[in-house]
Coordinates of C-alpha atoms in Angstrom, one line a residue:
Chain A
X1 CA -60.4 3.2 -41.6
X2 CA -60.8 6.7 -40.5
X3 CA -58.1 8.8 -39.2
X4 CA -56.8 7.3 -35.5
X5 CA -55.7 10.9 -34.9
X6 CA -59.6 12.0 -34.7
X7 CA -60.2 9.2 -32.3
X8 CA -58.1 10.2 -29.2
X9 CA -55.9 13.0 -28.3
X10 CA -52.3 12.7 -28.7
X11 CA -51.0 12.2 -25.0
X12 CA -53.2 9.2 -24.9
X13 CA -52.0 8.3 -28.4
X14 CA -48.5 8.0 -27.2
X15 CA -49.9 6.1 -23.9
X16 CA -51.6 3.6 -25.8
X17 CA -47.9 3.7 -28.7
X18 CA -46.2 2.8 -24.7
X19 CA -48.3 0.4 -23.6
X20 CA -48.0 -1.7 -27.1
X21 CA -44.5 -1.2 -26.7
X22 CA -44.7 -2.8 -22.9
X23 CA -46.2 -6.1 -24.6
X24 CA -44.0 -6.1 -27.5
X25 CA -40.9 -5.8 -25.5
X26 CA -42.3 -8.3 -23.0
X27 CA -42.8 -10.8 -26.0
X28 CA -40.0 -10.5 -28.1
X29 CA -36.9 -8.8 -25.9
X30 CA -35.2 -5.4 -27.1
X31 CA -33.0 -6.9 -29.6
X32 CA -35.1 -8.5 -31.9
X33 CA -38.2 -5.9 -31.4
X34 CA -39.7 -4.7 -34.6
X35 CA -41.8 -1.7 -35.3
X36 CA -44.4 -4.1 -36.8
X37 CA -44.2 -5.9 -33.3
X38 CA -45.1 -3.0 -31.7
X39 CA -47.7 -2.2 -34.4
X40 CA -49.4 -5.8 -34.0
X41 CA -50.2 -5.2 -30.1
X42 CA -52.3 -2.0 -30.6
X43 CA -55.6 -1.1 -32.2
X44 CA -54.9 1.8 -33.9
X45 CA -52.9 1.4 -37.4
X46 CA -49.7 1.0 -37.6
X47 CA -48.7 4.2 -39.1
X48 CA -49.5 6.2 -35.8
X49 CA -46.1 5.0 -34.1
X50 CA -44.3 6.4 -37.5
X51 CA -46.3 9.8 -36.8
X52 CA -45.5 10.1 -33.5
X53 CA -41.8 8.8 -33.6
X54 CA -38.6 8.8 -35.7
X55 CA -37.6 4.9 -35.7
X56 CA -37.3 2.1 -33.3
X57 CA -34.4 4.2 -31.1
X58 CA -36.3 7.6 -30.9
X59 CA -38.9 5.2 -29.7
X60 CA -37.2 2.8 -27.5
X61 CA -35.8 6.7 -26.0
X62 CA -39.3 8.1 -24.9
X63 CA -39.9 4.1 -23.5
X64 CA -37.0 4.7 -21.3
X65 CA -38.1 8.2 -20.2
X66 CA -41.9 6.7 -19.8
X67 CA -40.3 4.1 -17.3
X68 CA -38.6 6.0 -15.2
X69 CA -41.3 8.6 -15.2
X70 CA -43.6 6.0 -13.9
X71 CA -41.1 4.9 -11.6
X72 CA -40.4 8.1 -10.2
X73 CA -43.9 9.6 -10.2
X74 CA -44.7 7.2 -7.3
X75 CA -42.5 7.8 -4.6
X76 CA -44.4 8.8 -1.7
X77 CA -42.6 11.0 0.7
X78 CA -43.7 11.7 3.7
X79 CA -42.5 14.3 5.4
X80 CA -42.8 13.7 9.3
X81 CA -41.4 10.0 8.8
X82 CA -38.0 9.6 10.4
X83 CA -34.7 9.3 8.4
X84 CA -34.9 5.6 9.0
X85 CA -37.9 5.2 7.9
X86 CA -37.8 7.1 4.9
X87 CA -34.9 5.5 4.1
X88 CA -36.4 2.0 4.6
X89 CA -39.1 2.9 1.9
X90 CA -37.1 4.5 -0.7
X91 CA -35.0 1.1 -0.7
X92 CA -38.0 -0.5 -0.3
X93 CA -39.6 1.4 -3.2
X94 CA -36.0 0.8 -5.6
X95 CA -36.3 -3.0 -4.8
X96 CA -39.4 -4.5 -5.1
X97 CA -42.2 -1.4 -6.3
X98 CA -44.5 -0.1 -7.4
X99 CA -46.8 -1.8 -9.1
X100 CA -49.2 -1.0 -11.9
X101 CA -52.1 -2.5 -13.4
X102 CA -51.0 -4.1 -16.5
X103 CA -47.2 -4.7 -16.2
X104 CA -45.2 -5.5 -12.6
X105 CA -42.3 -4.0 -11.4
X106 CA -40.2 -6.9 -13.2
X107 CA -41.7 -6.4 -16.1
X108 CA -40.3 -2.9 -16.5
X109 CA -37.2 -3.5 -14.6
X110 CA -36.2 -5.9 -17.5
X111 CA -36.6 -3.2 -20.0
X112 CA -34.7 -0.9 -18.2
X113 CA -31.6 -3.1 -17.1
X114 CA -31.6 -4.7 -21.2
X115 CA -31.1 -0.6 -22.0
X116 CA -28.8 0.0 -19.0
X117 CA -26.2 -2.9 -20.6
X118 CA -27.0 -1.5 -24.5
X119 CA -26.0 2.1 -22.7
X120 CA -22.0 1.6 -23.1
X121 CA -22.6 2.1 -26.7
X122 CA -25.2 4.6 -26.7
X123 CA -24.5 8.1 -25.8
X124 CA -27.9 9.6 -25.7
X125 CA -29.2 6.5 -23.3
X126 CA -26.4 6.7 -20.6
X127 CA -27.0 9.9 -20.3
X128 CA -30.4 9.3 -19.3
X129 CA -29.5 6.6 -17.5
X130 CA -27.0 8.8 -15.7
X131 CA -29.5 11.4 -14.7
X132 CA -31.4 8.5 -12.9
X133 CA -28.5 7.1 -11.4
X134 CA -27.5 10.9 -10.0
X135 CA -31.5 11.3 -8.5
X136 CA -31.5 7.4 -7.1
X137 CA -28.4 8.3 -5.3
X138 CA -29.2 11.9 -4.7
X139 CA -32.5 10.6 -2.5
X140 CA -30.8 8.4 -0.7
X141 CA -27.9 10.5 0.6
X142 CA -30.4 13.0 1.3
X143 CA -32.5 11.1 3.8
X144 CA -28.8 9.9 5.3
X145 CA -27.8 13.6 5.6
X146 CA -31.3 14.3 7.6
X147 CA -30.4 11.8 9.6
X148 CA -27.3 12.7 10.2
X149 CA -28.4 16.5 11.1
X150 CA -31.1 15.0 13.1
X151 CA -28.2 13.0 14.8
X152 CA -29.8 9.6 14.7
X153 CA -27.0 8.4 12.0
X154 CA -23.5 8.8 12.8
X155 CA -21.2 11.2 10.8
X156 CA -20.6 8.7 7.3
X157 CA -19.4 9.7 4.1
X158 CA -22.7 10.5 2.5
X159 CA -22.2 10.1 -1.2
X160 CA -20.1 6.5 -0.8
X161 CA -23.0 5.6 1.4
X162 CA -25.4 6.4 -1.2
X163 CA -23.5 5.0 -3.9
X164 CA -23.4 1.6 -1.9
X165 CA -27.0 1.2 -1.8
X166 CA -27.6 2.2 -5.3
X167 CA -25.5 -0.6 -6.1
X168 CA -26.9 -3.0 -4.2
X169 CA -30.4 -2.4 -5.3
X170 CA -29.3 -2.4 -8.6
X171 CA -27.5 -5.8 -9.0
X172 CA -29.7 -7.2 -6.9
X173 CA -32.8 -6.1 -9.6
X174 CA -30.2 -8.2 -12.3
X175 CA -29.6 -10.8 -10.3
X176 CA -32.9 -11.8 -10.3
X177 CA -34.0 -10.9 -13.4
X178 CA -30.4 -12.7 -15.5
X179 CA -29.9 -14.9 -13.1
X180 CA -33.5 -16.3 -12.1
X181 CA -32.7 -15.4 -8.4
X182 CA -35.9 -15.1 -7.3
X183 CA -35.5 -14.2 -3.5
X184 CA -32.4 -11.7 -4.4
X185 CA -34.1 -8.3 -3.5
X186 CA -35.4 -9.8 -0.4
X187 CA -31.9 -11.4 0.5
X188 CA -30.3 -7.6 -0.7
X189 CA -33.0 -6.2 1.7
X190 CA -31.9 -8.3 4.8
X191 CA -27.9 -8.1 4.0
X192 CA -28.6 -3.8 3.7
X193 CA -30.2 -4.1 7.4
X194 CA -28.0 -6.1 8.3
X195 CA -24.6 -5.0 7.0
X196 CA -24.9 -1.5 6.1
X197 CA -27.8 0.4 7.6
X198 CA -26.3 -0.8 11.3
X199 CA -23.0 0.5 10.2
X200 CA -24.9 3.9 10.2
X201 CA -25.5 3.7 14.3
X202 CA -22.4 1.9 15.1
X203 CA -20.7 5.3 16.7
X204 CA -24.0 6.3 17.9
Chain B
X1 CA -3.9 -21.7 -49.2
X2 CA -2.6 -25.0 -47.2
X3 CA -5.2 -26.7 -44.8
X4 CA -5.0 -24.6 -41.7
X5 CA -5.5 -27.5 -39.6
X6 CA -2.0 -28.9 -40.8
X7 CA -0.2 -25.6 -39.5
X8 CA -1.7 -25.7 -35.8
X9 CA -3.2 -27.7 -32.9
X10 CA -6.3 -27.6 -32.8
X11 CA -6.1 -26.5 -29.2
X12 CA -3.8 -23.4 -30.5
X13 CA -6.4 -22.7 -33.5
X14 CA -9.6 -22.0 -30.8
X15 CA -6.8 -19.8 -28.7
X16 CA -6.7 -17.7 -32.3
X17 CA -10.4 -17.7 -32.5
X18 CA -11.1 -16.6 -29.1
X19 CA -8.6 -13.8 -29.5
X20 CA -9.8 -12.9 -33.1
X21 CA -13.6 -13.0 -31.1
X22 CA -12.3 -10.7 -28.2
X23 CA -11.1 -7.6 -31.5
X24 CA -14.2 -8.5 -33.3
X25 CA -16.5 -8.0 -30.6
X26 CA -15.0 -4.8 -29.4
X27 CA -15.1 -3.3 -32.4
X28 CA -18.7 -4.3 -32.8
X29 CA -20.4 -5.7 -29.8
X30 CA -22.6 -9.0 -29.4
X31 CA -25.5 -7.6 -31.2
X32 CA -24.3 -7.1 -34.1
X33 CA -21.4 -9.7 -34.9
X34 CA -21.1 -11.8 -37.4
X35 CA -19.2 -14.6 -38.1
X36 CA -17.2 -12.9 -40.7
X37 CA -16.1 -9.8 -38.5
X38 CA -14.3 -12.2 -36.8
X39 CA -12.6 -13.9 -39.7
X40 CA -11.5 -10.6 -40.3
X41 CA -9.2 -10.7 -37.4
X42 CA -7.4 -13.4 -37.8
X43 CA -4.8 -14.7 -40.5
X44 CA -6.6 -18.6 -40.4
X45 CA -9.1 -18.6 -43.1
X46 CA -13.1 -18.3 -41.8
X47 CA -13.6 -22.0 -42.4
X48 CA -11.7 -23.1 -39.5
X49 CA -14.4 -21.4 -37.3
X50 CA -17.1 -23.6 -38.8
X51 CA -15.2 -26.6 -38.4
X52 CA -14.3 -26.1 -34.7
X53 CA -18.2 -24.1 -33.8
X54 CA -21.6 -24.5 -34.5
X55 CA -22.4 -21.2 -35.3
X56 CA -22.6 -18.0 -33.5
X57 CA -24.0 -19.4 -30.3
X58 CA -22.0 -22.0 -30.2
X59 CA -19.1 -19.8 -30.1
X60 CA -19.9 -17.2 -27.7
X61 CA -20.9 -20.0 -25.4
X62 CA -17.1 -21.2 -25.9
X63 CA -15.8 -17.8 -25.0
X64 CA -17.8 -17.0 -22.2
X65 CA -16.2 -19.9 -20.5
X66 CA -12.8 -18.6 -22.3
X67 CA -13.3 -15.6 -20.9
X68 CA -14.4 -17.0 -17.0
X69 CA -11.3 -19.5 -17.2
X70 CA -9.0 -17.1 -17.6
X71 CA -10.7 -14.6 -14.7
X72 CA -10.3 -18.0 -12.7
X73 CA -6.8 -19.5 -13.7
X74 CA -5.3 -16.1 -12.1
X75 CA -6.4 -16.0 -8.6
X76 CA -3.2 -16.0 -6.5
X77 CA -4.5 -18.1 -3.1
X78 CA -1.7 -17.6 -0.7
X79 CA -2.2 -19.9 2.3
X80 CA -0.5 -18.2 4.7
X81 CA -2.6 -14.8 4.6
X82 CA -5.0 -14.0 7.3
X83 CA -8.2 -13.9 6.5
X84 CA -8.5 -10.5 6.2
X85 CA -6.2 -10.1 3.6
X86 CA -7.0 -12.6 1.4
X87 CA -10.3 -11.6 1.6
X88 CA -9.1 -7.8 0.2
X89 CA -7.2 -10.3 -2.1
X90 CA -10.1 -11.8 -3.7
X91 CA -12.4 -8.4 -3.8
X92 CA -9.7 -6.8 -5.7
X93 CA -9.1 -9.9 -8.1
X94 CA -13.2 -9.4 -9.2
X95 CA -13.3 -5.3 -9.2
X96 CA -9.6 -4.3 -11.1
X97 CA -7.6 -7.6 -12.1
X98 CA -6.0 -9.4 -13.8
X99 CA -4.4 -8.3 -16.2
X100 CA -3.4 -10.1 -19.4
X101 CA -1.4 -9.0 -22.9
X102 CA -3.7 -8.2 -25.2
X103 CA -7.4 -7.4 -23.6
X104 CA -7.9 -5.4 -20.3
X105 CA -9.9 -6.8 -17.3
X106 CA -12.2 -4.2 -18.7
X107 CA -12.3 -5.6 -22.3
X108 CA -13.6 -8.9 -21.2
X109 CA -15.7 -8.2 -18.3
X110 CA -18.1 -5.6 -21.0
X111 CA -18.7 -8.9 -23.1
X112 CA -19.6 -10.7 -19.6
X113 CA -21.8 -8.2 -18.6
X114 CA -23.1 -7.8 -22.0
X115 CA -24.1 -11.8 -22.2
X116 CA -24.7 -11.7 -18.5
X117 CA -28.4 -9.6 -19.6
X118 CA -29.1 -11.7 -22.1
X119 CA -29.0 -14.7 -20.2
X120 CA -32.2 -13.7 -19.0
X121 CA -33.3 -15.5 -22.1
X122 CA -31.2 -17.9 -22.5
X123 CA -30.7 -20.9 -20.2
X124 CA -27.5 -22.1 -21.1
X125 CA -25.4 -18.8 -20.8
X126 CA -28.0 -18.5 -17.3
X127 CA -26.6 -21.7 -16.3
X128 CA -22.9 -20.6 -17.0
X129 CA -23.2 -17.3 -15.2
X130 CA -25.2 -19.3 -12.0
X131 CA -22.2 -21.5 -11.6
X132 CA -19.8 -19.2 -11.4
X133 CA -21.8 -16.6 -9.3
X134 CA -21.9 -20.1 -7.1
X135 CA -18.2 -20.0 -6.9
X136 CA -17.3 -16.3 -6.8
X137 CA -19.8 -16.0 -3.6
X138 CA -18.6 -19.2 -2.3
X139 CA -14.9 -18.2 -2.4
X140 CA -15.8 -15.2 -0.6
X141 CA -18.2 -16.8 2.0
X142 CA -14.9 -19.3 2.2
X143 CA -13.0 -16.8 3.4
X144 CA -15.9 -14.9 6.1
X145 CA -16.0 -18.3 7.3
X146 CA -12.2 -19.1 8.3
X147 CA -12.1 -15.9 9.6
X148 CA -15.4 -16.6 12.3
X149 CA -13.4 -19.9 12.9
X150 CA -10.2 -18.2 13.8
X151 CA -11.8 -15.3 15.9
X152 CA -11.1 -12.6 14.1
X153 CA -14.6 -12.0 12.5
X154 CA -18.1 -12.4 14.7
X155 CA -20.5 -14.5 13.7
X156 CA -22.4 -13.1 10.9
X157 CA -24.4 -14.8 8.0
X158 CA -21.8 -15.7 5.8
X159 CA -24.0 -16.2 2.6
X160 CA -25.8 -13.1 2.7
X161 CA -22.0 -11.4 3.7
X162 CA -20.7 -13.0 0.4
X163 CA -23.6 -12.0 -1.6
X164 CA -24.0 -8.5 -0.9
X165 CA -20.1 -8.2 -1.8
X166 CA -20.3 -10.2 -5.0
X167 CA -23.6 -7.9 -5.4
X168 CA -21.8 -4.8 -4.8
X169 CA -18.5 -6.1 -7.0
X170 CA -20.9 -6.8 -10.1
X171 CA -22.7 -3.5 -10.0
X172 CA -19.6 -0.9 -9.9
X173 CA -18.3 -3.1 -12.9
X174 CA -21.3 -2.7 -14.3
X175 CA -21.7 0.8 -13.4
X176 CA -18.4 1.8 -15.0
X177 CA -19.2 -0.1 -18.6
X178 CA -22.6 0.5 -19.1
X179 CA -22.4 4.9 -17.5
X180 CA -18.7 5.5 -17.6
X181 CA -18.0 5.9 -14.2
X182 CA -14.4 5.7 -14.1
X183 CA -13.9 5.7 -10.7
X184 CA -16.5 3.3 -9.6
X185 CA -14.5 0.5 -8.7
X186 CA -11.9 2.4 -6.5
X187 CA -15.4 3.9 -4.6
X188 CA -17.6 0.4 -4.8
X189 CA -13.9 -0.9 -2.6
X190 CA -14.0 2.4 -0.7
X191 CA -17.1 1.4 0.4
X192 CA -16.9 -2.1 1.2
X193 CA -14.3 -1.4 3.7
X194 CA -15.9 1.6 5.3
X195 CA -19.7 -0.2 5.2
X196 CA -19.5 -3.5 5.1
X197 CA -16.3 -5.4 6.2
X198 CA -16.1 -3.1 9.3
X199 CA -19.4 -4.6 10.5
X200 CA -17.2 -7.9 10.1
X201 CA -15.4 -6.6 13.5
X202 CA -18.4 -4.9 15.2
X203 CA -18.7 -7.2 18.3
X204 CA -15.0 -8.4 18.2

């Protein structure tokens, strides 16, 4: 076998190491993952994952950090849509999107809330996971502070406001996902409308 | 060593076990407990465990309903409260209390939330944590309900009110275990009052 290095550059080395790592994870959950696992849903040999990273964790690390990247690298702002709006779609965005070709939303959602749990134990992860959190909530309380400025929201505390919804996308993600709840983000979508975004106008 | 059987009831030998299971698994989580870590902690010799469980599973089955019996034996249901307050009542039972000797609120609700992600694959513990999501949002939508029938709340959805707060309750416990966010409890209550259960009076 010649050297898998000669075949393809590194970035797409590591995107192919991810991708393996999708199906692995998707087959055999986060706990009982092994590298060979990994190694068995890829074409290139085995030993390319040990080149490229330092064990399962250092692995399962740059997984996160590929996640959220994807996540994040799809927003889609546009800037003349109003607050509410805007707002609608990043909730919209947190809940139920985006999708790619080869693995859904749910897919990578169930990675992600598997490492969010392991985090309590694991330094390096929350703080990852933190950073996230901080951005999530930092989007949200920006569009609410637009609005706000634009006087189409009345005056709320901004960070509680955005701490609410993060929350509320978030266990709603889990609910589904431990609990089987299939219609959860669509229920969390309504009771957000319904309970919280009107609570914005209510002084309006 | 005397038959350990002899010295207790069997009913006070699986109270030793489940406390002996709450040390062992703080000091080294579900992932990676073994039987004998909790025969460490307790003075009963490691046999009794295999004569009252059928291994691992079978035991952390046993104390997640420990665990959600003990949550549910405390809730203090005063008859004579308006709505309102039992309803702060109940919110403030599932985010800070109760408290009990040995292990916080905080000590047992990590090794819920911990099994609550794995019951994604496991349909069991998924059933456990389904019933009593049942009767956490029922008690709640309980509660919304007696308060549209006595006037003092307006007519809302009382399922989708008693999900979003059971929602919003599970992810700021979650929140604080899994990224240390101390005060995320005291905010996630914060900002039920402001957001959501002043919508509860909007028309009134």
């Amino acid at each position: 076998m010649s050297d898998p290095q000669e075949k393809v550059s590194s970035k797409d080395t590591e995107e192919v190491i991810m991708e393996a790592t999708f199906r692995a994870l998707s087959k055999h959950g986060y706990k009982d993952l092994r590298m060979r696992d990994i190694g068995d849903e890829m074409e290139l040999t085995r030993q390319v994952i040990h080149y490229h990273f330092d064990g399962k964790y250092d692995l399962m690390s740059a997984f996160l950090e590929h996640i959220i990247e994807q996540y994040e690298g799809s927003v889609e702002v546009d800037g003349d849509a109003d607050p509410r709006s805007e707002l609608d779609a990043r909730i919209d965005q947190c809940l139920f999107g985006p999708e790619f070709e080869e693995f859904t939303h749910w897919d990578r959602m169930k990675v992600y809330h598997e490492l969010y749990t392991y985090a309590q134990n694991d330094g390096e992860h929350r703080k990852v996971f933190n950073e996230h959190y901080d951005r999530i909530r930092g989007s949200i309380v920006e569009v609410v502070e637009d609005g706000i400025e634009q006087g189409e929201f009345r005056d709320v505390n901004v960070d509680r406001m955005g701490q609410l919804i993060t929350d509320v996308i978030h266990a709603a993600r889990g609910r589904r996902i431990s609990l089987g709840h299939e219609d959860a983000p669509e229920e969390a979508r309504r009771a957000i409308d319904e309970f919280i975004l009107d609570s914005l106008y209510a002084d309006a």
